[in-house]
Amino acid sequence: MKHFYLLTMLVTLTLAGGCSGNRFVSTSLVEGTVTFKGKPVGPGATVTFIPASSENPEFAVGTTDESGKYTLTSHHGKVMRGAVEGDYHVTILWAKIDEQQTDQSEAEKSTLGSSPPIAISGGPKKNKIKNLIPEKYRDESTSDLKATVVKGTNVINFEL
């Protein structure tokens, strides 16, 4: 009876572990440098590896530092350093947001004359995104960047 109970418990645990949807995912370190016109991009460029195959549904993302270097991380129920082995389409977005205050019309300005300063709202801020590299790299359908991640350490540089 004792053996039957242990066997039943073992089978139940095995089946429960196999049905949980969690699978062990191995990642490989991916790092590199992004340059534009021969110079490293600055901090804040987002490098995204998008799987080329539906067999690997996990994407990986990294952000460049002030010297253009990035290291990828991916999410498999938890944050993991690196990316799953396989082929990827790569996008890179390096942009800044220019905050511009909506200007008052010339008529509004002229009616103020030399009156004492009063609080007048110049309207809502309009944010414009200024791409610092060609826009084609930010979209998977237009970016011609590709990468293959293999087991071990991968150094993948991008010259734009």
PDB file of C-alpha atoms in Angstrom:
ATOM      1  CA  MET A   1       0.000   0.000   0.000  1.00  0.00           C
ATOM      2  CA  LYS A   2       2.848   2.326   0.870  1.00  0.00           C
ATOM      3  CA  HIS A   3       4.451   1.759  -2.551  1.00  0.00           C
ATOM      4  CA  PHE A   4       1.147   2.398  -4.326  1.00  0.00           C
ATOM      5  CA  TYR A   5       0.803   5.733  -2.506  1.00  0.00           C
ATOM      6  CA  LEU A   6       4.386   6.776  -3.419  1.00  0.00           C
ATOM      7  CA  LEU A   7       3.928   5.704  -7.035  1.00  0.00           C
ATOM      8  CA  THR A   8       0.646   7.647  -7.285  1.00  0.00           C
ATOM      9  CA  MET A   9       2.287  10.732  -5.811  1.00  0.00           C
ATOM     10  CA  LEU A  10       5.238  10.484  -8.210  1.00  0.00           C
ATOM     11  CA  VAL A  11       2.959  10.146 -11.258  1.00  0.00           C
ATOM     12  CA  THR A  12       0.785  13.072 -10.085  1.00  0.00           C
ATOM     13  CA  LEU A  13       3.786  15.350  -9.564  1.00  0.00           C
ATOM     14  CA  THR A  14       5.257  14.397 -12.937  1.00  0.00           C
ATOM     15  CA  LEU A  15       1.997  15.096 -14.749  1.00  0.00           C
ATOM     16  CA  ALA A  16       1.390  18.340 -12.855  1.00  0.00           C
ATOM     17  CA  GLY A  17       4.872  19.577 -13.691  1.00  0.00           C
ATOM     18  CA  GLY A  18       4.430  18.694 -17.363  1.00  0.00           C
ATOM     19  CA  CYS A  19       1.036  20.381 -17.621  1.00  0.00           C
ATOM     20  CA  SER A  20       1.896  23.597 -15.870  1.00  0.00           C
ATOM     21  CA  GLY A  21       3.023  25.313 -19.085  1.00  0.00           C
ATOM     22  CA  ASN A  22       6.326  26.246 -17.515  1.00  0.00           C
ATOM     23  CA  ARG A  23       9.249  24.989 -19.480  1.00  0.00           C
ATOM     24  CA  PHE A  24      12.907  25.424 -18.804  1.00  0.00           C
ATOM     25  CA  VAL A  25      14.279  27.964 -21.231  1.00  0.00           C
ATOM     26  CA  SER A  26      17.990  28.335 -21.753  1.00  0.00           C
ATOM     27  CA  THR A  27      19.337  31.697 -22.849  1.00  0.00           C
ATOM     28  CA  SER A  28      22.714  32.733 -24.191  1.00  0.00           C
ATOM     29  CA  LEU A  29      24.425  36.018 -23.407  1.00  0.00           C
ATOM     30  CA  VAL A  30      24.013  38.616 -26.161  1.00  0.00           C
ATOM     31  CA  GLU A  31      25.822  41.933 -26.094  1.00  0.00           C
ATOM     32  CA  GLY A  32      27.257  44.340 -28.594  1.00  0.00           C
ATOM     33  CA  THR A  33      27.630  47.926 -29.716  1.00  0.00           C
ATOM     34  CA  VAL A  34      25.380  50.041 -31.914  1.00  0.00           C
ATOM     35  CA  THR A  35      27.072  52.697 -34.037  1.00  0.00           C
ATOM     36  CA  PHE A  36      25.633  55.265 -36.428  1.00  0.00           C
ATOM     37  CA  LYS A  37      27.884  56.835 -39.062  1.00  0.00           C
ATOM     38  CA  GLY A  38      30.891  55.298 -37.339  1.00  0.00           C
ATOM     39  CA  LYS A  39      30.152  56.698 -33.877  1.00  0.00           C
ATOM     40  CA  PRO A  40      28.494  54.900 -30.944  1.00  0.00           C
ATOM     41  CA  VAL A  41      24.887  55.863 -30.384  1.00  0.00           C
ATOM     42  CA  GLY A  42      24.253  57.503 -27.037  1.00  0.00           C
ATOM     43  CA  PRO A  43      22.320  56.195 -24.081  1.00  0.00           C
ATOM     44  CA  GLY A  44      18.734  55.082 -24.432  1.00  0.00           C
ATOM     45  CA  ALA A  45      18.587  53.366 -27.832  1.00  0.00           C
ATOM     46  CA  THR A  46      16.334  50.296 -27.617  1.00  0.00           C
ATOM     47  CA  VAL A  47      17.594  47.154 -29.355  1.00  0.00           C
ATOM     48  CA  THR A  48      14.881  44.521 -29.845  1.00  0.00           C
ATOM     49  CA  PHE A  49      15.419  40.976 -31.097  1.00  0.00           C
ATOM     50  CA  ILE A  50      12.153  39.652 -32.596  1.00  0.00           C
ATOM     51  CA  PRO A  51      12.071  35.892 -33.297  1.00  0.00           C
ATOM     52  CA  ALA A  52      12.096  35.045 -37.012  1.00  0.00           C
ATOM     53  CA  SER A  53      10.254  31.785 -36.285  1.00  0.00           C
ATOM     54  CA  SER A  54       7.066  31.045 -34.372  1.00  0.00           C
ATOM     55  CA  GLU A  55       8.929  28.135 -32.737  1.00  0.00           C
ATOM     56  CA  ASN A  56      10.610  30.699 -30.505  1.00  0.00           C
ATOM     57  CA  PRO A  57       7.962  33.166 -29.296  1.00  0.00           C
ATOM     58  CA  GLU A  58      10.325  34.966 -26.917  1.00  0.00           C
ATOM     59  CA  PHE A  59      11.754  38.348 -27.858  1.00  0.00           C
ATOM     60  CA  ALA A  60      14.687  40.023 -26.112  1.00  0.00           C
ATOM     61  CA  VAL A  61      15.424  43.682 -25.448  1.00  0.00           C
ATOM     62  CA  GLY A  62      18.416  45.781 -24.476  1.00  0.00           C
ATOM     63  CA  THR A  63      19.153  49.474 -23.998  1.00  0.00           C
ATOM     64  CA  THR A  64      22.385  51.162 -24.988  1.00  0.00           C
ATOM     65  CA  ASP A  65      24.599  53.009 -22.556  1.00  0.00           C
ATOM     66  CA  GLU A  66      26.625  56.156 -23.270  1.00  0.00           C
ATOM     67  CA  SER A  67      29.177  54.139 -25.268  1.00  0.00           C
ATOM     68  CA  GLY A  68      26.541  52.436 -27.454  1.00  0.00           C
ATOM     69  CA  LYS A  69      26.868  49.069 -25.677  1.00  0.00           C
ATOM     70  CA  TYR A  70      23.813  46.910 -24.979  1.00  0.00           C
ATOM     71  CA  THR A  71      23.103  43.612 -23.238  1.00  0.00           C
ATOM     72  CA  LEU A  72      19.890  41.733 -23.985  1.00  0.00           C
ATOM     73  CA  THR A  73      17.406  40.477 -21.421  1.00  0.00           C
ATOM     74  CA  SER A  74      14.337  38.357 -22.021  1.00  0.00           C
ATOM     75  CA  HIS A  75      11.310  37.352 -19.980  1.00  0.00           C
ATOM     76  CA  HIS A  76      10.389  33.728 -19.403  1.00  0.00           C
ATOM     77  CA  GLY A  77       8.237  34.079 -16.320  1.00  0.00           C
ATOM     78  CA  LYS A  78      11.191  35.965 -14.857  1.00  0.00           C
ATOM     79  CA  VAL A  79      13.796  38.321 -16.246  1.00  0.00           C
ATOM     80  CA  MET A  80      16.710  36.393 -17.747  1.00  0.00           C
ATOM     81  CA  ARG A  81      19.933  37.734 -19.152  1.00  0.00           C
ATOM     82  CA  GLY A  82      20.393  36.965 -22.851  1.00  0.00           C
ATOM     83  CA  ALA A  83      18.200  35.486 -25.561  1.00  0.00           C
ATOM     84  CA  VAL A  84      17.042  32.042 -26.660  1.00  0.00           C
ATOM     85  CA  GLU A  85      19.129  30.501 -29.436  1.00  0.00           C
ATOM     86  CA  GLY A  86      17.755  31.138 -32.923  1.00  0.00           C
ATOM     87  CA  ASP A  87      17.312  33.645 -35.731  1.00  0.00           C
ATOM     88  CA  TYR A  88      15.956  37.138 -35.128  1.00  0.00           C
ATOM     89  CA  HIS A  89      14.827  40.272 -36.914  1.00  0.00           C
ATOM     90  CA  VAL A  90      16.301  43.280 -35.139  1.00  0.00           C
ATOM     91  CA  THR A  91      14.860  46.737 -34.598  1.00  0.00           C
ATOM     92  CA  ILE A  92      16.619  49.708 -33.072  1.00  0.00           C
ATOM     93  CA  LEU A  93      14.888  52.841 -31.861  1.00  0.00           C
ATOM     94  CA  TRP A  94      16.944  55.827 -30.824  1.00  0.00           C
ATOM     95  CA  ALA A  95      14.873  58.940 -30.490  1.00  0.00           C
ATOM     96  CA  LYS A  96      14.311  61.866 -28.219  1.00  0.00           C
ATOM     97  CA  ILE A  97      11.149  63.681 -27.319  1.00  0.00           C
ATOM     98  CA  ASP A  98      11.143  67.382 -28.077  1.00  0.00           C
ATOM     99  CA  GLU A  99       8.646  69.086 -25.798  1.00  0.00           C
ATOM    100  CA  GLN A 100       7.328  72.172 -27.459  1.00  0.00           C
ATOM    101  CA  GLN A 101       4.943  74.611 -25.854  1.00  0.00           C
ATOM    102  CA  THR A 102       2.105  75.686 -28.107  1.00  0.00           C
ATOM    103  CA  ASP A 103       2.769  79.312 -28.948  1.00  0.00           C
ATOM    104  CA  GLN A 104       0.194  81.989 -28.342  1.00  0.00           C
ATOM    105  CA  SER A 105      -1.115  83.591 -31.477  1.00  0.00           C
ATOM    106  CA  GLU A 106       0.414  86.893 -32.509  1.00  0.00           C
ATOM    107  CA  ALA A 107      -2.964  88.581 -31.806  1.00  0.00           C
ATOM    108  CA  GLU A 108      -2.977  87.285 -28.236  1.00  0.00           C
ATOM    109  CA  LYS A 109       0.575  88.485 -27.701  1.00  0.00           C
ATOM    110  CA  SER A 110      -0.175  91.973 -29.032  1.00  0.00           C
ATOM    111  CA  THR A 111      -3.191  92.407 -26.745  1.00  0.00           C
ATOM    112  CA  LEU A 112      -1.006  91.835 -23.730  1.00  0.00           C
ATOM    113  CA  GLY A 113       1.006  94.923 -24.498  1.00  0.00           C
ATOM    114  CA  SER A 114       2.978  96.108 -21.509  1.00  0.00           C
ATOM    115  CA  SER A 115       0.462  95.001 -18.908  1.00  0.00           C
ATOM    116  CA  PRO A 116       1.766  93.345 -15.780  1.00  0.00           C
ATOM    117  CA  PRO A 117       2.659  89.680 -16.097  1.00  0.00           C
ATOM    118  CA  ILE A 118      -0.281  87.351 -15.707  1.00  0.00           C
ATOM    119  CA  ALA A 119      -0.484  83.597 -15.842  1.00  0.00           C
ATOM    120  CA  ILE A 120      -1.651  82.638 -19.304  1.00  0.00           C
ATOM    121  CA  SER A 121      -1.468  79.100 -20.434  1.00  0.00           C
ATOM    122  CA  GLY A 122       0.256  78.706 -23.751  1.00  0.00           C
ATOM    123  CA  GLY A 123      -1.839  75.621 -24.385  1.00  0.00           C
ATOM    124  CA  PRO A 124      -1.046  71.958 -24.085  1.00  0.00           C
ATOM    125  CA  LYS A 125       2.439  70.732 -24.788  1.00  0.00           C
ATOM    126  CA  LYS A 126       2.912  69.022 -28.094  1.00  0.00           C
ATOM    127  CA  ASN A 127       5.537  66.329 -27.950  1.00  0.00           C
ATOM    128  CA  LYS A 128       7.393  65.501 -31.120  1.00  0.00           C
ATOM    129  CA  ILE A 129       9.519  62.421 -31.470  1.00  0.00           C
ATOM    130  CA  LYS A 130      12.784  63.089 -33.242  1.00  0.00           C
ATOM    131  CA  ASN A 131      14.480  59.982 -34.614  1.00  0.00           C
ATOM    132  CA  LEU A 132      18.227  60.130 -34.150  1.00  0.00           C
ATOM    133  CA  ILE A 133      18.845  57.280 -36.629  1.00  0.00           C
ATOM    134  CA  PRO A 134      16.966  56.446 -39.850  1.00  0.00           C
ATOM    135  CA  GLU A 135      13.349  55.533 -39.128  1.00  0.00           C
ATOM    136  CA  LYS A 136      13.552  52.279 -41.102  1.00  0.00           C
ATOM    137  CA  TYR A 137      15.414  50.611 -38.217  1.00  0.00           C
ATOM    138  CA  ARG A 138      12.560  51.060 -35.749  1.00  0.00           C
ATOM    139  CA  ASP A 139      10.068  48.775 -37.544  1.00  0.00           C
ATOM    140  CA  GLU A 140      10.421  45.041 -38.127  1.00  0.00           C
ATOM    141  CA  SER A 141       8.874  45.319 -41.606  1.00  0.00           C
ATOM    142  CA  THR A 142      11.449  47.882 -42.810  1.00  0.00           C
ATOM    143  CA  SER A 143      14.570  47.025 -40.813  1.00  0.00           C
ATOM    144  CA  ASP A 144      17.078  44.902 -42.692  1.00  0.00           C
ATOM    145  CA  LEU A 145      18.919  43.996 -39.480  1.00  0.00           C
ATOM    146  CA  LYS A 146      19.127  40.306 -38.615  1.00  0.00           C
ATOM    147  CA  ALA A 147      20.964  38.287 -35.995  1.00  0.00           C
ATOM    148  CA  THR A 148      21.530  34.667 -35.032  1.00  0.00           C
ATOM    149  CA  VAL A 149      21.992  33.748 -31.379  1.00  0.00           C
ATOM    150  CA  VAL A 150      24.055  30.622 -30.722  1.00  0.00           C
ATOM    151  CA  LYS A 151      24.858  28.801 -27.513  1.00  0.00           C
ATOM    152  CA  GLY A 152      27.430  30.644 -25.414  1.00  0.00           C
ATOM    153  CA  THR A 153      28.433  34.299 -25.541  1.00  0.00           C
ATOM    154  CA  ASN A 154      27.340  36.304 -28.575  1.00  0.00           C
ATOM    155  CA  VAL A 155      28.839  39.672 -29.518  1.00  0.00           C
ATOM    156  CA  ILE A 156      26.556  41.198 -32.143  1.00  0.00           C
ATOM    157  CA  ASN A 157      27.409  44.715 -33.300  1.00  0.00           C
ATOM    158  CA  PHE A 158      25.239  46.899 -35.513  1.00  0.00           C
ATOM    159  CA  GLU A 159      26.726  49.541 -37.808  1.00  0.00           C
ATOM    160  CA  LEU A 160      23.978  51.815 -39.064  1.00  0.00           C
TER     161      LEU A 160
END
